[in-house]
Structure formats: C-alpha cells, structure tokens
Coordinates of C-alpha atoms in Angstrom, one line a residue:
M1 CA 176.2 60.9 -204.2
F2 CA 176.1 62.6 -200.9
S3 CA 176.5 66.0 -202.5
N4 CA 173.7 65.4 -204.8
T5 CA 171.3 64.5 -201.8
L6 CA 172.4 67.8 -200.0
H7 CA 171.8 69.7 -202.9
T8 CA 168.4 68.2 -203.4
L9 CA 167.5 68.7 -199.9
R10 CA 168.6 72.3 -199.8
L11 CA 166.5 73.1 -202.8
R12 CA 163.4 71.4 -201.1
L13 CA 164.1 73.7 -198.0
H14 CA 164.1 76.8 -199.8
S15 CA 161.2 76.1 -202.2
S16 CA 159.1 75.3 -199.1
M17 CA 156.9 77.9 -197.3
F18 CA 159.2 78.0 -194.5
D19 CA 161.7 80.0 -196.5
T20 CA 159.1 82.8 -197.0
L21 CA 158.1 82.6 -193.4
L22 CA 161.6 82.8 -191.7
A23 CA 163.0 85.3 -194.3
P24 CA 163.8 89.0 -192.6
R25 CA 162.2 91.6 -194.7
K26 CA 162.9 95.3 -194.2
P27 CA 159.8 97.6 -194.2
R28 CA 159.5 99.7 -197.4
H29 CA 158.8 102.9 -195.6
P30 CA 162.2 104.8 -195.0
L31 CA 161.1 106.4 -191.9
L32 CA 159.7 103.1 -190.6
R33 CA 162.9 101.6 -191.4
I34 CA 164.9 104.0 -189.6
G35 CA 162.5 103.9 -186.8
L36 CA 163.1 100.2 -186.4
G37 CA 166.8 100.6 -186.7
L38 CA 167.0 103.2 -183.7
L39 CA 164.6 101.1 -181.8
G40 CA 167.2 97.9 -182.3
L41 CA 170.0 100.0 -181.1
A42 CA 168.3 101.3 -178.2
L43 CA 167.5 97.5 -177.4
L44 CA 171.0 96.7 -177.8
A45 CA 172.2 99.4 -175.4
V46 CA 169.8 98.6 -172.7
L47 CA 170.8 95.0 -172.9
L48 CA 174.5 96.3 -172.6
V49 CA 173.9 98.7 -169.8
F50 CA 172.3 95.8 -167.8
G51 CA 174.8 93.3 -168.7
V52 CA 177.6 95.5 -167.3
A53 CA 175.6 96.4 -164.3
I54 CA 175.1 92.7 -163.4
G55 CA 178.8 91.7 -164.0
A56 CA 180.1 94.5 -162.0
G57 CA 177.6 93.5 -159.1
M58 CA 178.7 89.9 -159.3
L59 CA 182.2 90.9 -159.0
A60 CA 181.6 93.6 -156.0
I61 CA 179.7 90.5 -154.3
G62 CA 182.6 88.1 -155.1
L63 CA 185.1 90.6 -153.7
V64 CA 182.9 91.4 -150.4
A65 CA 182.4 87.5 -149.8
R66 CA 186.4 87.2 -150.1
V67 CA 187.2 89.9 -147.8
L68 CA 184.6 88.6 -145.3
H69 CA 185.7 85.1 -145.5
Q70 CA 189.1 86.1 -145.0
R71 CA 188.3 88.4 -142.0
S72 CA 186.9 85.4 -140.2
R73 CA 189.8 82.8 -140.8
P74 CA 192.2 82.7 -138.2
V75 CA 195.9 83.8 -139.0
A76 CA 197.8 81.1 -140.3
R77 CA 201.0 80.3 -138.2
A78 CA 204.2 79.3 -140.1
E79 CA 204.9 75.7 -139.1
V80 CA 208.4 74.4 -139.0
L81 CA 209.2 70.8 -140.0
D82 CA 212.1 69.4 -138.4
A83 CA 213.5 66.0 -139.7
E84 CA 216.5 64.4 -141.5
F85 CA 216.5 63.8 -145.0
R86 CA 218.3 61.1 -147.1
I87 CA 218.9 61.5 -150.9
V88 CA 218.4 58.0 -152.5
D89 CA 220.4 57.3 -155.8
K90 CA 218.3 56.8 -159.0
P91 CA 218.7 53.1 -160.2
L92 CA 220.5 52.7 -163.5
L93 CA 218.5 51.7 -166.5
R94 CA 219.7 48.4 -168.3

C-alpha cells in the first residue's frame, strides 16, 4: 500500500510542469556545448584555487597565532610533589 502511494506520487511529480522546468538541458549547437563545458571547468578551477588559498591562509594565521601565544606565555617550571603513598587492597567481591 505504501509502495503504491509512493509510485503514484512519483508519477504525479514527473508529469507536472516542475519536471520540465528543472530538467537540465544541453544546448544543441556543438560550439555552444563545448563553450559552456569549458566555462564550467574554468569556474571549477577558480573555486578550487580560492578554496586552497583560503585554507592555506587559515592554516598560516593559526600557526602564527600559536607561535605568538607561546612566546607570551611564561616558561613552565617542573614542580615536584613530595608525599607518602599507601596502597589500599581491593575488597573481595562476594
């Protein structure tokens, strides 16, 4: 029953006007098709370069901030804790 309802809903969606409105169509002219393909590749390359540049900048800023933060921090001294310890036996499980 549920499967039949989904099948009917899918048929209604595909037969509606939204299917033709949202369907990607390639242009028929070969030069226009090649040009749009190259434009898509160029856009992908630009986005990739900007993404790598922004990521490298974020890493560089993080490293500089870490170095400056460590430089302003006082040097930690090793503290020795002197105490007496006693081992307590584990209780037996019964």
